[in-house]
PDB file of C-alpha atoms in Angstrom:
ATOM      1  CA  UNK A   1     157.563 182.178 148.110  1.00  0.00           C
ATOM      2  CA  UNK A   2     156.402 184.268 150.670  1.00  0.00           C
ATOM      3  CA  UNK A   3     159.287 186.952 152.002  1.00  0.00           C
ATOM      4  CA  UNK A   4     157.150 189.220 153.962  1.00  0.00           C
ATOM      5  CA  UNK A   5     159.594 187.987 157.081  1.00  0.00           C
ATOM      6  CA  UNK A   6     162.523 188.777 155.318  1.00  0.00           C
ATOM      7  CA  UNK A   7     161.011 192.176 154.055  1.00  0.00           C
ATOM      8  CA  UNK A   8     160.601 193.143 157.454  1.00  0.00           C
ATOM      9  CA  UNK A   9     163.520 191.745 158.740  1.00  0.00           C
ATOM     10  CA  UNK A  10     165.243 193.968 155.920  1.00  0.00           C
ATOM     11  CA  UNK A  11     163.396 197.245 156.804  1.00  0.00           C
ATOM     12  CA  UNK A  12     164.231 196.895 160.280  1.00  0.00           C
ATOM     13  CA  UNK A  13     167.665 196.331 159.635  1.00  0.00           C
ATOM     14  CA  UNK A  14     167.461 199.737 157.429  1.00  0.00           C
ATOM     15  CA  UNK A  15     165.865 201.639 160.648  1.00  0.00           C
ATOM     16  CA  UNK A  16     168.547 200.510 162.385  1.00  0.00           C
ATOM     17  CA  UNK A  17     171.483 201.367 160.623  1.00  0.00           C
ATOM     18  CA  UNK A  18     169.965 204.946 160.027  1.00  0.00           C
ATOM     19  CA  UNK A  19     169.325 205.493 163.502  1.00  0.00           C
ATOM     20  CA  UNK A  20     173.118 204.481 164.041  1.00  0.00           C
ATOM     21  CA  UNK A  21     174.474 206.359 161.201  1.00  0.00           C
ATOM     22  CA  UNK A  22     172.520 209.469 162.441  1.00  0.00           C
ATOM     23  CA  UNK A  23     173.103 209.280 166.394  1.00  0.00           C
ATOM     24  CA  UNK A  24     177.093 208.424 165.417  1.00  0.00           C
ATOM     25  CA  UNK A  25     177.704 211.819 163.230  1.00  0.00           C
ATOM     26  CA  UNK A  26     175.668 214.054 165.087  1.00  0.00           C
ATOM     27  CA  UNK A  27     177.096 212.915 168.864  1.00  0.00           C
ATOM     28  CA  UNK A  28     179.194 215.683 170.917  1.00  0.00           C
ATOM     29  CA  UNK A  29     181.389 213.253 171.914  1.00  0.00           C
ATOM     30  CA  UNK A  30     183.785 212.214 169.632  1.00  0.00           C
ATOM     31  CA  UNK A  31     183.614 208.308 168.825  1.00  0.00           C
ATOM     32  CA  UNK A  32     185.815 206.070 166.476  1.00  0.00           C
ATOM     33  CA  UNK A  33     185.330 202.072 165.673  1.00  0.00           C
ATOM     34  CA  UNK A  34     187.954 199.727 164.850  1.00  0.00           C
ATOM     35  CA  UNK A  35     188.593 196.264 163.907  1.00  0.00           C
ATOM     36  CA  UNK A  36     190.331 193.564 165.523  1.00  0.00           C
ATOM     37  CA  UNK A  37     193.606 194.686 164.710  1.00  0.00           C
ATOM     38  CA  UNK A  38     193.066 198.155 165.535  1.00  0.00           C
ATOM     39  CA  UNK A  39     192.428 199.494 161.967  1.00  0.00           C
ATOM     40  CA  UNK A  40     190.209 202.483 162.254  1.00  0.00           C
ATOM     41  CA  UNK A  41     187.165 201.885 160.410  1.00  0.00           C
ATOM     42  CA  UNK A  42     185.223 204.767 161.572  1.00  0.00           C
ATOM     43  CA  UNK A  43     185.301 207.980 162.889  1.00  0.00           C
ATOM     44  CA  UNK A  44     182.877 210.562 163.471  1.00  0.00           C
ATOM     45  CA  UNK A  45     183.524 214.638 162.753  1.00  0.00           C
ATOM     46  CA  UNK A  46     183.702 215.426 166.936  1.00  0.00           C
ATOM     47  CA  UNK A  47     186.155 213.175 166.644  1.00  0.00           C
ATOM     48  CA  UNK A  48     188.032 214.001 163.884  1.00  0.00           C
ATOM     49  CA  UNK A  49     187.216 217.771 165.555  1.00  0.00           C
ATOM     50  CA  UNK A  50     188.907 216.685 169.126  1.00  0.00           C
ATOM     51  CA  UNK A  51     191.785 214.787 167.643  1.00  0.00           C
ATOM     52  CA  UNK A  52     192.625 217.547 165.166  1.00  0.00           C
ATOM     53  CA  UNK A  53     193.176 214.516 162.226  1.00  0.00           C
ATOM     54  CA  UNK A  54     191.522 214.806 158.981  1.00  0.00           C
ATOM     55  CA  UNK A  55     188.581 211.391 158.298  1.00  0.00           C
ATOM     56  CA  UNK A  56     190.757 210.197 156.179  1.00  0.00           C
ATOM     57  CA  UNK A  57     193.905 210.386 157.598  1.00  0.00           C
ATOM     58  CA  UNK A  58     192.515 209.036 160.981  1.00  0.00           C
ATOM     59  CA  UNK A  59     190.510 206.178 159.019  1.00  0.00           C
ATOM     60  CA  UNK A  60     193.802 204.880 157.509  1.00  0.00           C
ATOM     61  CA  UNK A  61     196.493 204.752 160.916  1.00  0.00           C
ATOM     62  CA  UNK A  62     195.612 201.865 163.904  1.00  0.00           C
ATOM     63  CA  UNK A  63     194.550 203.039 167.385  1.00  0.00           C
ATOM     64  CA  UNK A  64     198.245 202.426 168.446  1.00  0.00           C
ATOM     65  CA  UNK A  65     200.167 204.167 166.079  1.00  0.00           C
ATOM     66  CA  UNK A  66     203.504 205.931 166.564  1.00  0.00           C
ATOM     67  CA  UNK A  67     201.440 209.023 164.863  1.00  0.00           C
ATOM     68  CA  UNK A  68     199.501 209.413 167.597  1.00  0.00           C
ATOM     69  CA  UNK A  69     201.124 211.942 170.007  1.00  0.00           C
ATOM     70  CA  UNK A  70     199.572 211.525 173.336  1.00  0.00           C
ATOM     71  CA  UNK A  71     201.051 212.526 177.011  1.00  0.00           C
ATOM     72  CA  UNK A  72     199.777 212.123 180.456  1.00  0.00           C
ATOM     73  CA  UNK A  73     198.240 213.978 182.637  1.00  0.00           C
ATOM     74  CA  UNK A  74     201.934 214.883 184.082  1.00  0.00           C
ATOM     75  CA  UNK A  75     202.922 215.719 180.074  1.00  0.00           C
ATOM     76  CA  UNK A  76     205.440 212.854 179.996  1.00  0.00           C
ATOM     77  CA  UNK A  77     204.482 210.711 176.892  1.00  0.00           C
ATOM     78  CA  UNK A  78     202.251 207.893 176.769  1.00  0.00           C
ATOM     79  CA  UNK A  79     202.459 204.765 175.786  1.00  0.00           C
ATOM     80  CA  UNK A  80     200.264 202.978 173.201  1.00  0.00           C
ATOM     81  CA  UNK A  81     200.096 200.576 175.838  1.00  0.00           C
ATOM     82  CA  UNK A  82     197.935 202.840 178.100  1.00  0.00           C
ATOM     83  CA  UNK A  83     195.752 203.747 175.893  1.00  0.00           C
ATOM     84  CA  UNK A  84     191.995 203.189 176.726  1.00  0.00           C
ATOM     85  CA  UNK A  85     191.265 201.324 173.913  1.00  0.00           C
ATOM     86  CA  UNK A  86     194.191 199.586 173.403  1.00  0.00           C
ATOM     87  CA  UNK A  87     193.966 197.916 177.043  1.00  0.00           C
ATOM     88  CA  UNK A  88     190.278 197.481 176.047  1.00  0.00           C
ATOM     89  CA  UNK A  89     191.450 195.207 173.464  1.00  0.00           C
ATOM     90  CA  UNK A  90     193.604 193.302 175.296  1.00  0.00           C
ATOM     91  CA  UNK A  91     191.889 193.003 178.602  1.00  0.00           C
ATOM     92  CA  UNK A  92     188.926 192.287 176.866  1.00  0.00           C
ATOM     93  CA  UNK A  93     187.101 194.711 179.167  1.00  0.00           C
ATOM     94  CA  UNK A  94     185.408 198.279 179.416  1.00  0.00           C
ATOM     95  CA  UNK A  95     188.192 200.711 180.363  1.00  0.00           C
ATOM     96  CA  UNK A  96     186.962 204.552 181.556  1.00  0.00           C
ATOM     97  CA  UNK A  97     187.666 208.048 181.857  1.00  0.00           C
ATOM     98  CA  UNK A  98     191.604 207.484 180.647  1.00  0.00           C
ATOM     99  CA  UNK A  99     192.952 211.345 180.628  1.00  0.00           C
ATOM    100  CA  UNK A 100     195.746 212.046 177.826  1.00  0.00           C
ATOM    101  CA  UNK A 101     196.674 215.319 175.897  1.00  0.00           C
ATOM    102  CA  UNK A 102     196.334 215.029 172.021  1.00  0.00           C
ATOM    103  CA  UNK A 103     199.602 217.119 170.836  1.00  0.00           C
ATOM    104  CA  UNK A 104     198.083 219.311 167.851  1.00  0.00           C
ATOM    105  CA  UNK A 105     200.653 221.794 165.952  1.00  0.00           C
ATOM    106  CA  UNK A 106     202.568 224.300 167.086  1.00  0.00           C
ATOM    107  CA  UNK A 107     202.504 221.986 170.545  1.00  0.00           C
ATOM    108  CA  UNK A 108     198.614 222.712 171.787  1.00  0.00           C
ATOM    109  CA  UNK A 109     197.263 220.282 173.850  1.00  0.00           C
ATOM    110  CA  UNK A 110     193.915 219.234 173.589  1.00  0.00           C
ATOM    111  CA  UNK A 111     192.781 217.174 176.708  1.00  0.00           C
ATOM    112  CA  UNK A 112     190.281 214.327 176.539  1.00  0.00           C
ATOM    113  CA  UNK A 113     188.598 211.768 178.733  1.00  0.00           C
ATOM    114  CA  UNK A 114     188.713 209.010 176.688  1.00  0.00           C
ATOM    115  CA  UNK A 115     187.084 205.399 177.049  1.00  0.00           C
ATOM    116  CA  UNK A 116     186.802 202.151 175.339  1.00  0.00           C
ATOM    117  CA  UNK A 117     184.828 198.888 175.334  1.00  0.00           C
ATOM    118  CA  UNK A 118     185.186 195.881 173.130  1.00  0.00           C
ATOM    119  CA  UNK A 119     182.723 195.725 170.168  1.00  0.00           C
ATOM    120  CA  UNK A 120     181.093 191.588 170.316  1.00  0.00           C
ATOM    121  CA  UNK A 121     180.579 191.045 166.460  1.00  0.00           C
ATOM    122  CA  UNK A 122     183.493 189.190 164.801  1.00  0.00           C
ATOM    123  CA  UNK A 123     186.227 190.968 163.057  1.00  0.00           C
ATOM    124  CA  UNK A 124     185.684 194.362 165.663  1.00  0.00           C
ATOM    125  CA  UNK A 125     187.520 195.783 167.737  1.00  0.00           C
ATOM    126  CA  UNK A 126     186.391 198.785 170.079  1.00  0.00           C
ATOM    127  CA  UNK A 127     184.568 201.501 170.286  1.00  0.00           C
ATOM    128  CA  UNK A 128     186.519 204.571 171.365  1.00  0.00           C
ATOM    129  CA  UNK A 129     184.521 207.562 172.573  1.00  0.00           C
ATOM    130  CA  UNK A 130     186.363 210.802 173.326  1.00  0.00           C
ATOM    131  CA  UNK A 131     184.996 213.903 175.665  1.00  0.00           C
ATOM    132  CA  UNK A 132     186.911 217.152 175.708  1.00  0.00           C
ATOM    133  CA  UNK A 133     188.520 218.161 179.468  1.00  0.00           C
ATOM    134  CA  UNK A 134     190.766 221.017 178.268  1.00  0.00           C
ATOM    135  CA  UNK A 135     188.325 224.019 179.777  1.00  0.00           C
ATOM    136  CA  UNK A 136     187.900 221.802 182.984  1.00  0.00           C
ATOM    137  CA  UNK A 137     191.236 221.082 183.693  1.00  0.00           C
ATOM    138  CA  UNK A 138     192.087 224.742 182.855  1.00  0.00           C
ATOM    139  CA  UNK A 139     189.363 225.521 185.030  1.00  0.00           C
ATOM    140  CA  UNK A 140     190.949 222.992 188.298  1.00  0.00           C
ATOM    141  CA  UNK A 141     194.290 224.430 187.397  1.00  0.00           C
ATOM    142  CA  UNK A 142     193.332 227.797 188.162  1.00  0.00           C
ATOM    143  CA  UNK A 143     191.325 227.038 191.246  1.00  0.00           C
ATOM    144  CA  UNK A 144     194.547 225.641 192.395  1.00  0.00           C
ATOM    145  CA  UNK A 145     196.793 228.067 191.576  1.00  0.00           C
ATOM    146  CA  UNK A 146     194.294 230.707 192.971  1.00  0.00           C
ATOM    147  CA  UNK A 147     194.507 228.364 196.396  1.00  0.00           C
ATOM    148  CA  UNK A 148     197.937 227.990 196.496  1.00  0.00           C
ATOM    149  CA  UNK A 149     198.137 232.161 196.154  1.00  0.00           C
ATOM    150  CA  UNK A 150     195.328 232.452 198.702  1.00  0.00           C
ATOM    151  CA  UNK A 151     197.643 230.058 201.319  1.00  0.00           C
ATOM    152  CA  UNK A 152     200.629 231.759 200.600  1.00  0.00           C
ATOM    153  CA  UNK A 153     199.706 235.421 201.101  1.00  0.00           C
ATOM    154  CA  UNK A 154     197.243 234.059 204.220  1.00  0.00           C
ATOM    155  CA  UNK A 155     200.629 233.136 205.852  1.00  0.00           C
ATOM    156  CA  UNK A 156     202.390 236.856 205.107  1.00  0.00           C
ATOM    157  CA  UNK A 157     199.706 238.839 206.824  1.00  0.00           C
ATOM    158  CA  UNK A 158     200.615 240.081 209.894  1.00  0.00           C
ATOM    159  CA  UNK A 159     197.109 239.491 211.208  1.00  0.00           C
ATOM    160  CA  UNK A 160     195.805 236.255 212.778  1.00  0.00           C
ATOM    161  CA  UNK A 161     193.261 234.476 209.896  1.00  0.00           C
ATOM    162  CA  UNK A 162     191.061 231.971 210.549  1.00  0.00           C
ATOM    163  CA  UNK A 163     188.319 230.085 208.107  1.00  0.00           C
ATOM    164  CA  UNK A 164     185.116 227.807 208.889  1.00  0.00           C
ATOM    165  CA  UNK A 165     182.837 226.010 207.231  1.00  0.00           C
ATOM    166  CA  UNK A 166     178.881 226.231 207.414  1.00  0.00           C
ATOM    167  CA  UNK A 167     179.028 224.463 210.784  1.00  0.00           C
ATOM    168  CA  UNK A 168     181.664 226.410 212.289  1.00  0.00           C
ATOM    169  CA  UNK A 169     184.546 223.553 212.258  1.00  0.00           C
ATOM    170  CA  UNK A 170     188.309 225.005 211.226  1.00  0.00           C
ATOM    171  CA  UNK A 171     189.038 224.678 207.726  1.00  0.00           C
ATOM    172  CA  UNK A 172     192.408 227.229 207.665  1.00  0.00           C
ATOM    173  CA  UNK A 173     194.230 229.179 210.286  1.00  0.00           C
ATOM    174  CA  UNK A 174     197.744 231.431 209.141  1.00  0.00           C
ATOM    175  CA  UNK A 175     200.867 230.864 211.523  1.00  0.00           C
ATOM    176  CA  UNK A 176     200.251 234.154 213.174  1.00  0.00           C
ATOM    177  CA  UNK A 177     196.346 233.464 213.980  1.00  0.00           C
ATOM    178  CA  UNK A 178     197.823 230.060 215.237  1.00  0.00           C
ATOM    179  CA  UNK A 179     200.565 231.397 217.341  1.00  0.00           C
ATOM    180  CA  UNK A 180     198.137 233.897 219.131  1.00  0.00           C
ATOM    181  CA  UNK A 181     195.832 231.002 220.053  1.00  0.00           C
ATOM    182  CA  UNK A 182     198.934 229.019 221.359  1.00  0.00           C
ATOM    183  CA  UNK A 183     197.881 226.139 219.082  1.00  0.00           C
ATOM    184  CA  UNK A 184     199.145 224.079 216.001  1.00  0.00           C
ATOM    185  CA  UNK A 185     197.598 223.149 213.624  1.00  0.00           C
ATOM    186  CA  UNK A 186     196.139 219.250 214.085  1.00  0.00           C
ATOM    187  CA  UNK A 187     195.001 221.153 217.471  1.00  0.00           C
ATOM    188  CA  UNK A 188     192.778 223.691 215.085  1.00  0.00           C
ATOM    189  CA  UNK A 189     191.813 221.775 212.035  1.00  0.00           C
ATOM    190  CA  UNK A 190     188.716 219.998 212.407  1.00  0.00           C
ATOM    191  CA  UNK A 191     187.366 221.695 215.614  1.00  0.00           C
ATOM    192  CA  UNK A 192     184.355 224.483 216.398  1.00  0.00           C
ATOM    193  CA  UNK A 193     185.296 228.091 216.236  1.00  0.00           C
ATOM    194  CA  UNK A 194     184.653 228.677 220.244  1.00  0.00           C
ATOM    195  CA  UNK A 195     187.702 225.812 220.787  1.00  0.00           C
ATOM    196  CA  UNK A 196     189.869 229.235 219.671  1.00  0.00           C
ATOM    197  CA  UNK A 197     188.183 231.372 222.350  1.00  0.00           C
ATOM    198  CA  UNK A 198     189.945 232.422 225.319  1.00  0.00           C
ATOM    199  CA  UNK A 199     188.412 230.273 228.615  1.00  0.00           C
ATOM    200  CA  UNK A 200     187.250 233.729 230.193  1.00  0.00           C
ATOM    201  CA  UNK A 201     185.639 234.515 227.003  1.00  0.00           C
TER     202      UNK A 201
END
């Protein structure tokens, strides 16, 4: 019989799973399979990295189990239910960019974008894939404590301040900046630098 078809089907099949094998363990971004239940079948070491949970401990719990501990955004836990690729399941849809804190020891968060589409072979699940937020949402956490420092000192000043952007339209103005100009605020916002001038000037 002649199985130079089936060779090639075989070899390709072998290229295939390589090339899967290879681009799943060396990815940045952390990425975990299940089946239809939720079992984790696979995981790969950014995930196991960004999770903080050993291959084999993370290969034997569900994507919904209690030892998961995940909180929002607002650090108020969160439900299995909200999970990306739990509602993946479910819905039977693509969910994205879910944020939730893993809760490591000794209480560190790690923060993670996380999302999920369903897998069409039979007896699959999802595929999970996890990208790690923590140094950007430090990052927009300082900007806006840095902001809300900048506004609140900007109002102490006993000098009138007043900001622009590249085309000369009010971005901030203090109280006392304000109260020279005789304006308030919705007056200011929005409107060219000269609207501030004196009419003799």
């Amino acid at each position: 019989h002649d199985i130079t078809e089936r060779k090639r089907a075989e070899e390709a099949s072998h290229v295939n799973l390589t090339k899967y094998a290879t681009i799943f363990d060396a990815s940045p971004i952390g990425i975990t399979i299940t089946d239809d239940k939720g079992q984790i079948l696979e995981t790969n070491r950014e995930a196991e990295r960004l999770l903080g949970v050993p291959k084999a401990e993370h290969e034997s719990r569900t994507y919904d189990s209690p030892a998961w501990q995940i909180v929002r955004p607002d650090g108020t836990p969160m439900p299995a239910s909200e999970f990306a690729s739990v509602r993946a399941q479910v819905e039977q849809r693509r969910v994205e960019n879910v944020e939730m804190g893993i809760v490591k020891q000794a209480g560190e968060i790690t923060w993670i974008s996380v999302s999920a589409a369903p897998i069409p072979l039979p007896g699959y699940g999802v595929a999970i894939a996890y990208t790690d937020t923590t140094e950007r949402k430090a990052m927009i956490e300082a900007l806006r404590q840095g902001e809300a420092m900048f506004r609140t000192v900007a109002q102490l000043v006993p000098v009138g301040l007043y900001l622009t952007d590249r085309q000369g339209r009010c971005t901030f103005a203090n109280e006392k900046w304000l109260e020279m100009a005789g304006l308030i605020w919705e007056e200011a916002q929005g409107d060219g630098w000269v609207m501030g001038l004196h009419p003799e000037d």
